[in-house]
Short mmCIF file of C-alpha atoms in Angstrom, two decimals:
data_model
loop_
_atom_site.label_atom_id
_atom_site.label_comp_id
_atom_site.label_asym_id
_atom_site.label_seq_id
_atom_site.Cartn_x
_atom_site.Cartn_y
_atom_site.Cartn_z
CA MET A 20 -178.03 -190.23 -246.96
CA THR A 21 -178.46 -193.37 -248.94
CA PRO A 22 -177.52 -194.10 -252.58
CA ALA A 23 -181.24 -192.94 -254.13
CA ALA A 24 -181.32 -189.84 -253.51
CA VAL A 25 -178.32 -188.49 -254.26
CA GLY A 26 -179.46 -187.30 -257.37
CA GLY A 27 -183.00 -187.71 -258.04
CA GLN A 28 -183.58 -190.00 -261.49
CA PRO A 29 -182.67 -193.72 -261.07
CA ASP A 30 -180.43 -195.46 -262.87
CA ASP A 31 -181.26 -197.28 -265.66
CA LEU A 32 -184.07 -199.31 -263.65
CA THR A 33 -182.29 -200.78 -261.46
CA GLY A 34 -182.37 -197.95 -257.58
CA VAL A 35 -179.44 -195.49 -258.35
CA LEU A 36 -178.37 -192.28 -260.35
CA ARG A 37 -179.22 -192.43 -264.20
CA ARG A 38 -176.36 -190.41 -266.32
CA PRO A 39 -175.90 -190.06 -269.14
CA VAL A 40 -177.73 -191.46 -271.59
CA LEU A 41 -176.49 -195.71 -271.36
CA PRO A 42 -177.67 -197.94 -273.99
CA ARG A 43 -180.54 -201.13 -272.44
CA PRO A 44 -178.68 -203.71 -270.49
CA ARG A 45 -177.40 -206.86 -272.05
CA VAL A 46 -180.27 -208.53 -270.04
CA PRO A 47 -183.36 -206.29 -270.70
CA PRO A 48 -185.61 -205.17 -267.59
CA ASP A 49 -188.16 -207.15 -267.63
CA ASP A 50 -185.92 -210.01 -266.01
CA TYR A 51 -185.52 -208.24 -263.18
CA GLY A 52 -189.36 -208.52 -262.63
CA LEU A 53 -189.64 -203.83 -262.27
CA GLU A 54 -192.58 -202.19 -264.52
CA PRO A 55 -191.08 -200.03 -267.73
CA VAL A 56 -189.79 -196.42 -266.03
CA ALA A 57 -190.08 -193.97 -268.95
CA ASP A 58 -186.71 -192.16 -268.97
CA PRO A 59 -186.52 -188.25 -268.95
CA ASP A 60 -183.70 -188.00 -270.52
CA ALA A 61 -183.27 -190.42 -273.28
CA PRO A 62 -183.47 -189.24 -277.10
CA PRO A 63 -186.00 -188.88 -278.61
CA PRO A 64 -188.08 -191.10 -281.19
CA GLY A 65 -186.17 -191.17 -284.87
CA SER A 66 -182.31 -189.06 -282.93
CA ALA A 67 -179.08 -191.33 -282.60
CA SER A 68 -178.69 -193.80 -280.39
CA PRO A 69 -175.62 -193.53 -278.52
CA ALA A 70 -172.18 -196.25 -279.38
CA ARG A 71 -172.81 -199.95 -277.44
CA PRO A 72 -169.47 -199.87 -275.55
CA GLN A 73 -166.71 -202.60 -276.40
CA VAL A 74 -165.68 -202.98 -272.83
CA SER A 75 -168.22 -202.87 -268.62
CA VAL A 76 -165.85 -202.68 -266.50
CA VAL A 77 -167.48 -204.34 -263.27
CA VAL A 78 -166.48 -202.33 -260.07
CA PRO A 79 -168.06 -204.34 -256.79
CA THR A 80 -167.50 -201.52 -253.83
CA ARG A 81 -167.44 -201.91 -250.26
CA ASN A 82 -166.80 -199.26 -248.78
CA GLU A 83 -164.55 -197.73 -250.67
CA GLU A 84 -165.12 -193.88 -250.46
CA ARG A 85 -161.86 -192.13 -250.69
CA ASN A 86 -160.76 -194.30 -253.34
CA VAL A 87 -163.53 -193.59 -255.69
CA GLY A 88 -162.45 -190.40 -256.87
CA PRO A 89 -158.71 -191.31 -257.94
CA LEU A 90 -160.04 -194.77 -259.23
CA LEU A 91 -162.68 -193.27 -262.27
CA ARG A 92 -160.03 -190.33 -262.78
CA ARG A 93 -157.05 -192.41 -264.07
CA LEU A 94 -159.78 -195.42 -265.43
CA ASP A 95 -161.08 -191.88 -268.04
CA ASP A 96 -158.31 -191.74 -268.48
CA ALA A 97 -157.09 -195.03 -268.98
CA LEU A 98 -160.34 -195.20 -271.37
CA ARG A 99 -159.65 -192.74 -273.24
CA GLY A 100 -160.43 -192.98 -277.33
CA LEU A 101 -162.52 -196.90 -276.31
CA ALA A 102 -165.83 -196.95 -275.96
CA GLY A 103 -166.87 -197.61 -272.57
CA GLU A 104 -169.01 -197.77 -269.13
CA VAL A 105 -168.58 -198.21 -265.91
CA ILE A 106 -170.83 -200.38 -263.49
CA PHE A 107 -170.50 -199.71 -259.74
CA VAL A 108 -172.44 -203.05 -258.24
CA ASP A 109 -171.80 -201.16 -254.04
CA ASP A 110 -172.66 -203.07 -250.99
CA SER A 111 -170.90 -199.81 -248.71
CA ASP A 112 -173.32 -198.11 -246.44
CA ASP A 113 -170.66 -195.62 -245.72
CA ALA A 114 -170.82 -192.38 -248.86
CA THR A 115 -169.63 -194.07 -251.49
CA PRO A 116 -172.36 -193.63 -254.31
CA ASP A 117 -172.46 -190.31 -253.18
CA ALA A 118 -168.88 -190.22 -254.32
CA ILE A 119 -168.90 -191.13 -257.50
CA ALA A 120 -171.85 -188.98 -258.28
CA ARG A 121 -169.68 -185.63 -256.85
CA ILE A 122 -167.00 -187.05 -259.57
CA ARG A 123 -168.89 -188.21 -262.64
CA PRO A 124 -170.18 -185.20 -264.09
CA SER A 125 -166.52 -184.45 -264.50
CA LEU A 126 -166.22 -187.39 -266.99
CA THR A 127 -166.33 -188.46 -269.99
CA LEU A 128 -167.00 -191.88 -269.19
CA PRO A 129 -170.45 -193.48 -268.66
CA VAL A 130 -170.92 -194.73 -264.97
CA ARG A 131 -173.46 -197.02 -263.68
CA ILE A 132 -174.21 -197.12 -259.60
CA HIS A 133 -176.72 -200.63 -258.12
CA HIS A 134 -176.19 -200.62 -254.29
CA ARG A 135 -177.57 -202.77 -252.74
CA PRO A 136 -178.26 -201.84 -249.79
CA ARG A 137 -177.48 -204.53 -246.67
CA GLY A 138 -179.46 -207.45 -246.45
CA HIS A 139 -180.00 -207.39 -250.11
CA ARG A 140 -176.15 -208.97 -250.34
CA PRO A 141 -175.97 -212.42 -251.68
CA GLY A 142 -172.84 -213.86 -252.53
CA GLY A 143 -170.45 -210.57 -250.88
CA LEU A 144 -168.28 -209.63 -253.41
CA GLY A 145 -168.39 -212.69 -256.50
CA GLY A 146 -172.80 -211.98 -255.61
CA ALA A 147 -172.08 -208.34 -256.66
CA VAL A 148 -170.10 -209.39 -259.85
CA THR A 149 -172.08 -211.96 -261.08
CA GLU A 150 -175.49 -209.04 -261.07
CA GLY A 151 -172.24 -207.02 -262.91
CA PHE A 152 -172.33 -209.04 -265.52
CA SER A 153 -176.40 -209.07 -265.95
CA LEU A 154 -176.22 -205.28 -266.94
CA CYS A 155 -173.24 -204.78 -268.92
CA ALA A 156 -173.93 -202.82 -272.18
CA ALA A 157 -170.34 -204.26 -273.63
CA PRO A 158 -169.19 -207.76 -274.68
CA TYR A 159 -166.21 -207.76 -273.12
CA ALA A 160 -166.48 -207.07 -269.01
CA VAL A 161 -163.68 -206.02 -267.40
CA ILE A 162 -164.03 -206.96 -263.22
CA ILE A 163 -161.22 -204.87 -261.29
CA ASP A 164 -161.59 -203.88 -257.72
CA GLY A 165 -162.21 -200.58 -256.23
CA ASP A 166 -158.86 -199.95 -254.41
CA LEU A 167 -156.47 -199.10 -257.11
CA GLN A 168 -154.54 -202.54 -257.24
CA HIS A 169 -155.35 -203.22 -260.48
CA PRO A 170 -154.55 -200.56 -262.85
CA PRO A 171 -157.04 -199.88 -265.53
CA GLU A 172 -153.99 -199.35 -267.83
CA THR A 173 -154.20 -202.43 -268.12
CA ILE A 174 -157.45 -202.53 -269.27
CA PRO A 175 -157.34 -201.36 -272.56
CA THR A 176 -153.89 -204.49 -273.49
CA MET A 177 -156.46 -207.07 -271.57
CA LEU A 178 -158.89 -206.03 -274.11
CA ALA A 179 -157.13 -206.23 -277.42
CA THR A 180 -155.69 -209.56 -276.01
CA ALA A 181 -158.55 -210.31 -276.21
CA VAL A 182 -160.24 -209.10 -279.44
CA ARG A 183 -156.53 -210.89 -281.38
CA ASP A 184 -156.61 -213.82 -279.57
CA GLN A 185 -160.72 -214.60 -279.36
CA SER A 186 -160.31 -215.91 -275.77
CA ASP A 187 -163.55 -215.91 -273.62
CA VAL A 188 -161.04 -214.55 -270.98
CA VAL A 189 -158.24 -212.46 -270.44
CA ILE A 190 -156.95 -213.14 -266.48
CA GLY A 191 -154.19 -210.25 -264.97
CA SER A 192 -151.70 -211.99 -263.67
CA ARG A 193 -149.43 -211.36 -261.03
CA TYR A 194 -147.21 -214.68 -261.78
CA VAL A 195 -145.99 -214.12 -265.10
CA ALA A 196 -144.02 -212.17 -267.27
CA GLY A 197 -143.86 -208.38 -265.96
CA GLY A 198 -146.17 -209.52 -263.12
CA SER A 199 -145.77 -208.67 -259.57
CA ALA A 200 -147.10 -209.01 -256.21
CA SER A 201 -145.61 -206.66 -254.77
CA GLY A 202 -148.50 -205.16 -253.11
CA LEU A 203 -149.60 -208.17 -251.58
CA SER A 204 -148.52 -206.73 -247.69
CA GLY A 205 -146.55 -209.13 -245.54
CA THR A 206 -144.59 -212.45 -245.99
CA ALA A 207 -148.37 -213.68 -244.31
CA ARG A 208 -150.88 -212.83 -247.50
CA HIS A 209 -147.15 -214.12 -250.35
CA LEU A 210 -148.29 -217.37 -248.08
CA VAL A 211 -151.60 -217.09 -247.92
CA SER A 212 -152.68 -216.28 -252.56
CA THR A 213 -149.81 -218.71 -253.60
CA GLY A 214 -151.15 -221.44 -251.47
CA SER A 215 -154.37 -221.02 -252.71
CA ASN A 216 -153.14 -220.80 -256.04
CA LEU A 217 -151.76 -223.86 -255.46
CA ALA A 218 -154.88 -225.99 -254.19
CA CYS A 219 -156.71 -224.40 -257.07
CA ARG A 220 -154.28 -226.15 -259.69
CA LEU A 221 -154.18 -229.14 -257.73
CA ALA A 222 -158.13 -229.29 -257.44
CA PHE A 223 -158.99 -228.67 -261.04
CA PRO A 224 -155.83 -229.87 -262.50
CA ARG A 225 -157.67 -230.23 -266.28
CA ARG A 226 -159.41 -226.76 -265.67
CA LEU A 227 -156.21 -224.46 -265.13
CA ARG A 228 -154.48 -225.97 -266.52
CA GLY A 229 -152.01 -222.46 -267.47
CA VAL A 230 -153.64 -220.10 -265.13
CA SER A 231 -151.22 -219.14 -262.97
CA ASP A 232 -153.32 -216.81 -260.58
CA VAL A 233 -156.73 -218.25 -259.69
CA MET A 234 -156.64 -215.97 -257.19
CA SER A 235 -156.72 -212.75 -259.66
CA GLY A 236 -159.88 -210.36 -258.82
CA PHE A 237 -158.73 -208.26 -261.77
CA PHE A 238 -160.22 -210.05 -265.15
CA LEU A 239 -161.64 -209.15 -268.16
CA VAL A 240 -164.72 -212.13 -270.33
CA ARG A 241 -166.81 -212.31 -272.57
CA VAL A 242 -170.30 -211.75 -271.34
CA ALA A 243 -171.02 -214.55 -273.63
CA ALA A 244 -169.53 -217.02 -271.88
CA VAL A 245 -170.56 -216.46 -268.59
CA ASN A 246 -172.88 -219.29 -267.23
CA ARG A 247 -174.27 -216.97 -264.67
CA ALA A 248 -177.03 -220.04 -264.30
CA GLY A 249 -173.92 -222.32 -262.53
CA LEU A 250 -172.99 -218.95 -260.05
CA ARG A 251 -172.75 -219.45 -257.21
CA PRO A 252 -170.49 -217.61 -255.74
CA ASP A 253 -169.74 -216.69 -251.71
CA GLY A 254 -167.00 -214.19 -251.04
CA TYR A 255 -164.29 -212.21 -252.98
CA LYS A 256 -162.40 -215.05 -255.78
CA ILE A 257 -165.17 -214.60 -257.95
CA LEU A 258 -162.91 -215.96 -261.47
CA LEU A 259 -162.48 -220.04 -259.36
CA GLU A 260 -166.39 -219.56 -259.38
CA LEU A 261 -166.29 -218.69 -264.10
CA LEU A 262 -163.72 -220.91 -263.81
CA ALA A 263 -164.46 -223.76 -262.27
CA THR A 264 -168.87 -224.43 -263.72
CA ALA A 265 -167.78 -222.95 -266.98
CA GLY A 266 -167.52 -224.87 -270.34
CA PRO A 267 -163.76 -224.98 -272.47
CA LEU A 268 -162.72 -221.34 -272.01
CA ARG A 269 -159.90 -219.75 -274.49
CA ILE A 270 -157.68 -218.37 -271.66
CA HIS A 271 -155.02 -215.75 -271.87
CA GLU A 272 -152.75 -213.51 -269.48
CA VAL A 273 -151.72 -211.05 -268.82
CA GLY A 274 -148.67 -209.23 -266.01
CA TYR A 275 -149.72 -205.93 -264.94
CA VAL A 276 -148.10 -205.23 -261.14
CA PHE A 277 -150.64 -205.50 -258.64
CA ALA A 278 -150.06 -202.65 -256.11
CA GLU A 279 -151.10 -201.48 -252.34
CA ARG A 280 -154.11 -199.75 -251.73
CA HIS A 281 -154.15 -196.72 -252.10
CA THR A 282 -156.39 -195.89 -248.63
CA GLY A 283 -158.77 -198.34 -246.63
CA ALA A 284 -158.14 -201.12 -244.59
CA SER A 285 -158.17 -204.53 -246.99
CA ASN A 286 -161.41 -207.00 -247.38
CA ALA A 287 -159.31 -210.02 -247.42
CA SER A 288 -159.76 -211.83 -243.77
CA LEU A 289 -160.33 -215.38 -241.96
CA ALA A 290 -163.44 -215.29 -242.31
CA GLU A 291 -163.56 -214.76 -245.98
CA GLY A 292 -160.59 -217.01 -245.94
CA ILE A 293 -162.33 -219.74 -244.28
CA ARG A 294 -165.28 -218.83 -246.92
CA PHE A 295 -163.81 -219.22 -249.86
CA ALA A 296 -161.74 -223.13 -248.39
CA ARG A 297 -165.78 -224.19 -248.29
CA ARG A 298 -166.03 -222.85 -251.22
CA LEU A 299 -163.77 -225.06 -253.08
CA PHE A 300 -164.88 -227.97 -251.53
CA ALA A 301 -167.95 -227.17 -252.47
CA LEU A 302 -167.02 -226.91 -256.42
CA ARG A 303 -164.66 -230.17 -256.49
CA VAL A 304 -167.00 -232.68 -254.85
CA PRO A 305 -170.10 -233.40 -255.31
CA ARG A 306 -172.52 -233.12 -253.72
CA ALA A 307 -173.96 -236.54 -252.89
CA ALA A 308 -170.47 -236.99 -251.79
CA ARG A 309 -170.56 -234.13 -249.32
CA PHE A 310 -173.45 -235.28 -248.26
CA ALA A 311 -172.17 -238.25 -247.00
CA LEU A 312 -169.47 -237.27 -246.16
CA VAL A 313 -170.63 -235.75 -243.42
CA GLY A 314 -172.61 -238.50 -242.75
CA ALA A 315 -169.60 -240.75 -242.65
CA SER A 316 -168.35 -237.83 -239.77
CA GLY A 317 -171.81 -238.32 -238.47
CA THR A 318 -170.94 -241.82 -237.27
CA VAL A 319 -168.15 -240.51 -234.96
CA PRO A 320 -169.91 -239.16 -232.49
CA ASN A 321 -172.98 -241.50 -232.66
CA LEU A 322 -170.30 -244.29 -232.28
CA LEU A 323 -168.78 -243.29 -229.28
CA GLY A 324 -172.08 -241.82 -227.64
CA THR A 325 -172.91 -245.42 -227.96
CA ALA A 326 -170.41 -247.18 -226.76
CA ALA A 327 -170.06 -244.79 -224.05
CA LEU A 328 -173.25 -245.19 -222.84
CA HIS A 329 -173.66 -248.31 -223.03
CA ARG A 330 -170.34 -248.74 -220.99
CA LEU A 331 -172.02 -246.71 -218.27
CA GLY A 332 -175.20 -249.45 -218.35
CA LEU A 333 -177.43 -248.46 -220.76
CA HIS A 334 -178.82 -250.81 -222.57
CA TYR A 335 -177.43 -250.70 -226.27
CA LEU A 336 -179.96 -249.48 -228.17
CA ALA A 337 -181.76 -246.44 -225.32
CA ALA A 338 -178.14 -245.77 -226.31
CA ALA A 339 -178.18 -246.03 -229.63
CA ILE A 340 -180.38 -243.72 -229.39
CA ILE A 341 -179.92 -241.30 -227.79
CA ALA A 342 -176.12 -240.79 -229.46
CA THR A 343 -178.55 -240.45 -232.33
CA GLN A 344 -180.36 -237.35 -231.40
CA VAL A 345 -175.87 -235.96 -230.94
CA ALA A 346 -175.10 -237.58 -234.09
CA ILE A 347 -178.71 -235.75 -236.19
CA ALA A 348 -177.31 -232.35 -234.64
CA TRP A 349 -173.92 -233.14 -235.98
CA ASN A 350 -175.70 -234.09 -239.84
CA PHE A 351 -177.38 -230.71 -239.23
CA ALA A 352 -174.67 -228.35 -238.28
CA GLY A 353 -172.75 -230.07 -241.19
CA CYS A 354 -175.95 -229.91 -244.40
CA GLU A 355 -175.97 -226.77 -243.26
CA LEU A 356 -171.91 -224.92 -243.64
CA LEU A 357 -171.31 -227.86 -246.26
CA VAL A 358 -173.81 -229.63 -248.29
CA TRP A 359 -176.67 -227.09 -248.91
CA ASP A 360 -174.86 -223.99 -247.47
CA ARG A 361 -176.35 -220.32 -248.29
CA ARG A 362 -180.25 -222.91 -248.66
CA PRO A 363 -182.21 -219.17 -247.88
CA GLY A 364 -184.97 -219.96 -245.06
CA SER A 365 -184.08 -220.88 -241.94
CA ARG A 366 -182.42 -223.23 -240.11
CA ARG A 367 -184.98 -222.76 -236.65
CA ARG A 368 -187.52 -224.32 -239.16
CA ARG A 369 -185.29 -226.86 -241.02
CA TYR A 370 -184.29 -228.44 -237.76
CA PRO A 371 -187.24 -229.92 -236.85
CA PRO A 372 -187.75 -232.52 -240.04
CA PHE A 373 -184.55 -232.83 -240.81
CA ALA A 374 -184.31 -233.67 -237.00
CA VAL A 375 -187.77 -236.35 -237.32
CA ILE A 376 -186.36 -237.84 -241.00
CA ASN A 377 -182.91 -238.41 -239.39
CA ASN A 378 -184.87 -240.76 -236.40
CA LEU A 379 -187.56 -242.17 -238.92
CA ASP A 380 -184.43 -244.02 -239.80
CA LEU A 381 -184.06 -245.56 -236.14
CA VAL A 382 -187.49 -247.69 -237.90
CA ILE A 383 -184.58 -249.34 -240.10
CA ARG A 384 -181.46 -249.27 -238.41
CA LEU A 385 -182.46 -250.46 -235.33
CA PRO A 386 -184.54 -254.25 -236.68
CA LEU A 387 -181.61 -254.70 -238.15
CA LEU A 388 -179.32 -253.38 -235.03
CA ALA A 389 -180.58 -256.44 -232.85
CA LEU A 390 -180.04 -258.47 -235.44
CA LEU A 391 -177.09 -258.08 -236.41
CA VAL A 392 -175.79 -258.08 -232.42
CA GLY A 393 -178.85 -259.79 -230.74
CA ARG A 394 -178.32 -262.84 -233.35
CA TRP A 395 -175.47 -262.68 -235.99
CA GLY A 396 -173.07 -261.66 -231.89
CA LEU A 397 -172.02 -258.51 -234.12
CA GLY A 398 -170.00 -255.58 -231.86
CA VAL A 399 -172.56 -252.68 -230.81
CA GLY A 400 -169.68 -250.64 -232.52
CA LEU A 401 -169.04 -252.89 -235.91
CA ALA A 402 -173.50 -253.03 -235.96
CA THR A 403 -173.50 -249.76 -235.59
CA LEU A 404 -171.60 -248.94 -238.52
CA LEU A 405 -172.96 -251.57 -241.11
CA SER A 406 -176.59 -250.67 -239.84
CA LEU A 407 -176.05 -246.44 -240.51
CA ALA A 408 -174.07 -247.20 -243.84
CA ALA A 409 -177.12 -249.27 -245.20
CA ALA A 410 -179.85 -245.88 -244.25
CA VAL A 411 -177.21 -243.17 -245.72
CA LEU A 412 -178.81 -243.06 -249.49
CA ALA A 413 -182.29 -243.30 -248.63
CA ARG A 414 -181.57 -240.21 -246.44
CA TYR A 415 -179.94 -238.47 -248.53
CA LEU A 416 -182.81 -239.37 -250.94
CA VAL A 417 -186.12 -238.09 -248.91
CA VAL A 418 -183.48 -235.01 -246.42
CA GLU A 419 -182.47 -233.50 -250.16
CA ARG A 420 -186.32 -233.18 -251.48
CA LEU A 421 -187.94 -232.67 -247.90
CA VAL A 422 -186.26 -230.40 -246.39
CA TYR A 423 -183.26 -229.24 -248.97
CA ARG A 424 -186.40 -229.00 -252.12
CA VAL A 425 -185.40 -226.26 -254.87
CA ARG A 426 -187.95 -223.08 -254.04
CA PRO A 427 -187.01 -220.83 -257.45
CA VAL A 428 -186.84 -217.10 -257.08
CA PRO A 429 -190.45 -215.92 -258.51
CA ALA A 430 -189.74 -214.12 -261.69
CA ASP A 431 -191.66 -211.49 -260.85
CA ARG A 432 -189.87 -210.53 -257.48
CA PRO A 433 -187.50 -207.56 -258.36
CA PHE A 434 -184.25 -209.52 -260.06
CA GLY A 435 -185.19 -212.53 -259.40
CA PRO A 436 -183.67 -214.64 -261.44
CA VAL A 437 -180.25 -213.02 -260.90
CA LEU A 438 -181.32 -213.52 -256.49
CA ALA A 439 -181.59 -216.72 -257.95
CA ALA A 440 -178.68 -217.27 -260.75
CA ALA A 441 -176.49 -216.47 -257.03
CA GLY A 442 -177.76 -217.96 -254.69
CA GLU A 443 -177.60 -222.34 -254.83
CA ASP A 444 -180.85 -222.58 -255.82
CA ALA A 445 -178.62 -222.76 -258.97
CA PRO A 446 -177.48 -226.69 -260.02
CA ASP A 447 -174.57 -228.13 -259.06
CA ALA A 448 -172.55 -227.18 -261.74
CA LEU A 449 -170.00 -230.43 -261.44
CA THR A 450 -172.64 -233.36 -259.72
#
């Protein structure tokens, strides 16, 4: 059964259930490129509208069918007396939306579900959180996992801290007074967590000063402080993305005990770790510098290939042409993974123009190489290195404008602005 089919009526134009009537989301429906839909459950004109919630709890979920029931009951108890709402941004392929639909009639909290079907889940868990920000009706949003490792009972303290201290971000930390990381299973996960925290603070020593738990997935933000245009999340560590791309923020931390997962398997994996490392690199190093680093790494196969083929008896110019093709393939892989990662579109279509542009620089490099070797008597290796350096800047400018040029998501496409905010089309935050 598809999530949209569970209860019939759509949830506030996002594609799934509506129950009960909620205030209008922070981003107007027109921003999603969808036509307004009449709400049969809406109050008649002139009647009192529901109070605006104080806090929106955003829960990104992926296959948490057995966890969402206990989580919602604890949220309902923890937020009793507060005007709140719960928004599930669901990437599940199991019956998680059905489980939510079954329990929410018994709750006092309004609950909404925004299901992202397979193939439309940009940015992974971080992308789900970014879309959740756009759906919040409250001035504050709390991000909490769906596996009960984050205690809902801490949310009132986080909200009170934000209001009292006028905070932009309140981080649930495992490493301050009252906090504990006891729920991390095994020594390896403890080492990964503390090592990742250290790497982030070393990469951003000023921006993350005073933040003890950069890797926390449990935090509160003032929604107006979120720079959605600068967010290009990839994977599950959205807090780092938010802190690295936003302007100056007032940040406080609240200790919490990180519990063991209630049921199911963790979404953490080696692949997620690699995505995190790539994202940290991209956030810290400007794009032009990443391109130069990838290009510099391409000199290794170019130099080795040229030297090897020349030693085998090939003329040095022919050897340079062949070695250049190997280096082009190397550089294209590096650009796709580290420079313009997650760019939409076909890599097969991008490679031919990339290869053509990189081969055209032979028109510049080969005469220069011939001049350096034939007239000035330089060695083939040094001459190749100098000719490569001469072409890097021009090649970057041409590749960026012709191969990886920005193609904005049309405003009339459903969820176009959200997809644009979550995708690589947004400008680099630190360049």
